[in-house]
N, CA and C atoms as an extended XYZ file, in Angstrom:
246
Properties=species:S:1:pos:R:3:atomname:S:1:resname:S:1:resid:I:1 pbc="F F F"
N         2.505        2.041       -7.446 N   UNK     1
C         1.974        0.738       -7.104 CA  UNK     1
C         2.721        0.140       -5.906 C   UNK     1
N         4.125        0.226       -5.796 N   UNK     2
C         4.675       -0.478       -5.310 CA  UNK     2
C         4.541        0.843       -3.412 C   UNK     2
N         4.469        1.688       -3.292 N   UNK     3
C         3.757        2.380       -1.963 CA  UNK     3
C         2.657        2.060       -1.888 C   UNK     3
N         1.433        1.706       -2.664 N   UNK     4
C         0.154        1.416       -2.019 CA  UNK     4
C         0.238       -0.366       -1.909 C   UNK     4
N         1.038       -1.106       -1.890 N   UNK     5
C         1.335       -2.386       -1.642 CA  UNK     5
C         2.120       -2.550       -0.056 C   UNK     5
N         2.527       -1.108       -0.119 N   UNK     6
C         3.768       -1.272        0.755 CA  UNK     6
C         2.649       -0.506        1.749 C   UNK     6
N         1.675        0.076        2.217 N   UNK     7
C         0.515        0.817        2.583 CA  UNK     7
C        -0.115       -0.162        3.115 C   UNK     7
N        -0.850       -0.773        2.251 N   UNK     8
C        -1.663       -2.224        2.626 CA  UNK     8
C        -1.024       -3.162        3.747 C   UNK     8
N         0.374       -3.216        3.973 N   UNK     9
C         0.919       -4.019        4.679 CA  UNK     9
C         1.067       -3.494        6.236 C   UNK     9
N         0.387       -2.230        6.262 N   UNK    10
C         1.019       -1.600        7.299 CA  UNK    10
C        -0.227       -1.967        8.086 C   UNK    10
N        -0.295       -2.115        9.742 N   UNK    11
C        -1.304       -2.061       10.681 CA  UNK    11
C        -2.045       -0.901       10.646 C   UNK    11
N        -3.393       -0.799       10.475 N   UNK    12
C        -4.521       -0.470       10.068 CA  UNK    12
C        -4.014        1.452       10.611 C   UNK    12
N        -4.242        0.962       12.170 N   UNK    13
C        -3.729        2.684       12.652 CA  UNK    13
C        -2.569        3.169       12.217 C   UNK    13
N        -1.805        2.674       12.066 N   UNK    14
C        -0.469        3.605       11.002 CA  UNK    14
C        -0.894        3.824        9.481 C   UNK    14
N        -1.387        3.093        9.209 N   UNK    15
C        -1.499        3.224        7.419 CA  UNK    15
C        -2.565        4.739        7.625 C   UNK    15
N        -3.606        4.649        8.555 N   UNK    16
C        -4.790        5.572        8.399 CA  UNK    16
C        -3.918        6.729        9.114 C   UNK    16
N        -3.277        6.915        9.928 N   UNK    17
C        -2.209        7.853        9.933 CA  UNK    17
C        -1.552        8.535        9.231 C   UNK    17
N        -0.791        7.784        8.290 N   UNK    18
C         0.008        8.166        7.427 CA  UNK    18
C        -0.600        9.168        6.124 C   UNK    18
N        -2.038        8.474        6.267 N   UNK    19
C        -2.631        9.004        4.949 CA  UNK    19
C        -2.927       10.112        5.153 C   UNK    19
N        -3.910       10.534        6.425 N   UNK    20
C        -4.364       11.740        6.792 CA  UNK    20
C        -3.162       12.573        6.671 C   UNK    20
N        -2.015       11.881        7.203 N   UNK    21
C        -0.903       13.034        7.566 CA  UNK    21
C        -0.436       13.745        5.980 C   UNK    21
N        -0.103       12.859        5.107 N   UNK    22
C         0.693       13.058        3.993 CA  UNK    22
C        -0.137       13.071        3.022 C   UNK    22
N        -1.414       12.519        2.412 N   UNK    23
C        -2.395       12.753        1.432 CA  UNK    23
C        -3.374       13.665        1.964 C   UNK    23
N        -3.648       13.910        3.102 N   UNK    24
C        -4.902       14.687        3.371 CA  UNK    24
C        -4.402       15.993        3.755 C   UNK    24
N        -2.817       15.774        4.672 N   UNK    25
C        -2.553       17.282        4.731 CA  UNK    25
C        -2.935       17.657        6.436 C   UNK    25
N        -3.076       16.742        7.016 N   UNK    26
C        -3.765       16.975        8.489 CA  UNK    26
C        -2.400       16.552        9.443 C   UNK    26
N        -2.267       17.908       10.320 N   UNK    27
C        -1.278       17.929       11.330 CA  UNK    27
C        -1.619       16.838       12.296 C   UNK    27
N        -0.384       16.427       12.824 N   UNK    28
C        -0.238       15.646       14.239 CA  UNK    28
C        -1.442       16.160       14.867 C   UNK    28
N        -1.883       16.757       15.323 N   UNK    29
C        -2.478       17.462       16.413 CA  UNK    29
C        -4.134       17.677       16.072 C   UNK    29
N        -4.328       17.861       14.523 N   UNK    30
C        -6.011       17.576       14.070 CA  UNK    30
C        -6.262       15.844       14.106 C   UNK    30
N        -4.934       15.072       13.774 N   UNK    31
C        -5.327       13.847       13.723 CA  UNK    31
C        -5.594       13.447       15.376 C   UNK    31
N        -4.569       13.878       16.102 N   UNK    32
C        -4.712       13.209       17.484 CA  UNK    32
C        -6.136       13.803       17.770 C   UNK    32
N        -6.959       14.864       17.916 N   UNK    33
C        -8.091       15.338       18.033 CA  UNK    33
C        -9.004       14.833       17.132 C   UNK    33
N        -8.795       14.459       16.152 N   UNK    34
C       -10.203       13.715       15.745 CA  UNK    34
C       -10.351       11.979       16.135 C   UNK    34
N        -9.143       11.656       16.802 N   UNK    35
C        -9.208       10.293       17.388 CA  UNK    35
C        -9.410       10.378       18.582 C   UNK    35
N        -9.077       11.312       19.073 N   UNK    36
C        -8.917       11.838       20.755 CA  UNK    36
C        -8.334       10.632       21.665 C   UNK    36
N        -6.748       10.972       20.976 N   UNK    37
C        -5.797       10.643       21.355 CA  UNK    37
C        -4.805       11.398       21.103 C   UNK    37
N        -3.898       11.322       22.289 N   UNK    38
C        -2.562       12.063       22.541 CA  UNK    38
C        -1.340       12.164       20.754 C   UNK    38
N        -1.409       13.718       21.045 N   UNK    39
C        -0.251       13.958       19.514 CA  UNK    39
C         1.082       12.941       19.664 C   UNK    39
N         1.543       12.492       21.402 N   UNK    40
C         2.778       11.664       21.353 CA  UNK    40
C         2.276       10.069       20.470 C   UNK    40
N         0.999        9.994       20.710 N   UNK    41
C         0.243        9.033       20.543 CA  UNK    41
C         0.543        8.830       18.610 C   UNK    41
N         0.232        9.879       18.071 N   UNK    42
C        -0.117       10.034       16.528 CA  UNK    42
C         1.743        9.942       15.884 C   UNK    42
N         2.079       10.611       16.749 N   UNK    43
C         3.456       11.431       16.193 CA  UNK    43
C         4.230        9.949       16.045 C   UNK    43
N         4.483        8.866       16.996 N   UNK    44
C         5.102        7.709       17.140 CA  UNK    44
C         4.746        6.701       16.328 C   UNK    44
N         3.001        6.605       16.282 N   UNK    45
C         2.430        5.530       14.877 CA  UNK    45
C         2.868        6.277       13.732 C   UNK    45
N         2.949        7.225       13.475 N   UNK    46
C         3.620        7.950       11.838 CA  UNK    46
C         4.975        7.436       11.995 C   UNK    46
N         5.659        7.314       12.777 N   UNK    47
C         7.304        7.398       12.670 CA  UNK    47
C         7.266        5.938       12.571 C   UNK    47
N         6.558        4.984       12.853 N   UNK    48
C         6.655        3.553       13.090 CA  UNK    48
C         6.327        2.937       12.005 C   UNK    48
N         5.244        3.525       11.166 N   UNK    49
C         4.708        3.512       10.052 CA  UNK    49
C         5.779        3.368        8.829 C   UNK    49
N         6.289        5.105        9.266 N   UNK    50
C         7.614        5.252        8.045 CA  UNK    50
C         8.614        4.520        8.375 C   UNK    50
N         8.643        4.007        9.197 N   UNK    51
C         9.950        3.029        8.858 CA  UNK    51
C         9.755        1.633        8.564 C   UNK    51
N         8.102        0.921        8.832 N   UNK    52
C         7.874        0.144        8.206 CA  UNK    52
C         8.161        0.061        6.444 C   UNK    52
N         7.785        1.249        6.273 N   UNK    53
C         6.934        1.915        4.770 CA  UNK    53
C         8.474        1.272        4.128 C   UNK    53
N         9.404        2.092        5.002 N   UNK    54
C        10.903        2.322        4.115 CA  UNK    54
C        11.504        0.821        3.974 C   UNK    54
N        10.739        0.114        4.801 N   UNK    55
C        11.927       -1.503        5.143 CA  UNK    55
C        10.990       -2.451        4.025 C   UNK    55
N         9.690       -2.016        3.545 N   UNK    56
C         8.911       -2.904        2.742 CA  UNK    56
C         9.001       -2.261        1.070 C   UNK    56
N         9.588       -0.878        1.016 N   UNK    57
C        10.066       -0.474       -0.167 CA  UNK    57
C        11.603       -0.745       -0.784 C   UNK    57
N        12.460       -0.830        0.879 N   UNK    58
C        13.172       -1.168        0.088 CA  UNK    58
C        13.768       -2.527       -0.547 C   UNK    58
N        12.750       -3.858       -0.034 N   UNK    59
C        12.626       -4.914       -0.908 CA  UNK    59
C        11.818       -4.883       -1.911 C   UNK    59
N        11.657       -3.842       -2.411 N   UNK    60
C        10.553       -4.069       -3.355 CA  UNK    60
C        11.578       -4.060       -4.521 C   UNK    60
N        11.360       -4.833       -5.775 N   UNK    61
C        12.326       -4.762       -6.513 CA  UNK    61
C        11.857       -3.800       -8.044 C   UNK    61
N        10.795       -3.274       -7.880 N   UNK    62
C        10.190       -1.931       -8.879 CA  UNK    62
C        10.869       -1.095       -8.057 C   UNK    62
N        11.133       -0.396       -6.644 N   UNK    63
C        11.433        0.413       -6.171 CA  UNK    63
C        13.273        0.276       -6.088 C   UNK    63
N        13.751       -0.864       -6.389 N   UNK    64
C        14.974       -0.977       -6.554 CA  UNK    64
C        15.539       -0.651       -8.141 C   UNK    64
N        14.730       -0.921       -8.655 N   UNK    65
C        15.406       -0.914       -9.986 CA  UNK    65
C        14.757        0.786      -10.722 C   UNK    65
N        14.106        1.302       -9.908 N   UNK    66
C        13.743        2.827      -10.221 CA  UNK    66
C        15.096        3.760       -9.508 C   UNK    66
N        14.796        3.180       -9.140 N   UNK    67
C        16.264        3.330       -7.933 CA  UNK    67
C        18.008        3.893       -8.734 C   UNK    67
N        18.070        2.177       -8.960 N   UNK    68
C        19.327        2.488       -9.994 CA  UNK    68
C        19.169        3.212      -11.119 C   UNK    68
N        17.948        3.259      -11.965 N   UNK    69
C        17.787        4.105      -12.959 CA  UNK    69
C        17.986        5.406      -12.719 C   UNK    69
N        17.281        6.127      -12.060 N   UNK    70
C        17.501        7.351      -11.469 CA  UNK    70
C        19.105        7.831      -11.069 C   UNK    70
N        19.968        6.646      -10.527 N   UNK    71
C        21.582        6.867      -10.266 CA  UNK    71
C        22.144        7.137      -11.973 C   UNK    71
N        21.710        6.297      -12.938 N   UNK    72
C        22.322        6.280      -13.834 CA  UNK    72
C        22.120        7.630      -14.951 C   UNK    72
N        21.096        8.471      -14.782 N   UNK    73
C        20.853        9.263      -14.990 CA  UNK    73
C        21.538       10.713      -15.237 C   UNK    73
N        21.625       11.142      -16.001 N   UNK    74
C        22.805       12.551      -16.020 CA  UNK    74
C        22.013       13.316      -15.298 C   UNK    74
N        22.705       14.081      -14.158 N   UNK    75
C        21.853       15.505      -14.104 CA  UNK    75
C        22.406       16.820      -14.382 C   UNK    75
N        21.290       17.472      -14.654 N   UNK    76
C        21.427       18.490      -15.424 CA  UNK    76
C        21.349       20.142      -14.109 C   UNK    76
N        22.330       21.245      -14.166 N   UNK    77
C        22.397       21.910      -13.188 CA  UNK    77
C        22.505       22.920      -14.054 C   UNK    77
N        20.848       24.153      -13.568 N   UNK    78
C        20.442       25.027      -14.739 CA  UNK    78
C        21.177       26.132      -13.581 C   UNK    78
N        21.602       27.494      -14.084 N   UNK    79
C        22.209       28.342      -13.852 CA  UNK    79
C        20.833       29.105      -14.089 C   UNK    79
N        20.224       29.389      -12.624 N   UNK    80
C        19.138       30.693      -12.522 CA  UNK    80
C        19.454       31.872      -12.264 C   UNK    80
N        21.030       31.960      -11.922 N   UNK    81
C        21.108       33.840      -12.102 CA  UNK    81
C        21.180       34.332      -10.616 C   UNK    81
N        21.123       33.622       -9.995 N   UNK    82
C        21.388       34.086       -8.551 CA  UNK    82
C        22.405       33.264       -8.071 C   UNK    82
């Protein structure tokens, strides 16, 4: 919930960026071609995007307190034999 809040906030061409890139699976280079615009073009709204993404998650206070939970957490280190 708290990424598709943090999604919504983003300017229209980065959010539709981001999605193709990371939910749809579509390289820099199919996205810049189906907009027909330059990959420096695509490659910079993704990076501008994610650092929006990261500065609106990390006030989010579901994403903070998943956060510490996860620190408090034991982890467990399985011995696969190699």
């Amino acid at each position: 919930e708290a990424l598709y809040k943090a999604m919504l906030k983003l300017p229209v061409k980065q959010m539709r960026r981001i999605y193709a890139h990371f939910f749809l699976r579509l390289s820099e280079t199919e996205i810049a071609r189906a907009e027909r615009v330059s990959i420096a073009a695509v490659s910079a709204s993704i990076a501008q995007g994610l650092r929006h993404l990261r500065q609106y998650l990390a006030k989010s206070d579901n994403v903070q307190r998943a956060l510490a939970w996860q620190c408090r957490r034991p982890v467990s280190i399985r011995n696969t034999g190699q």
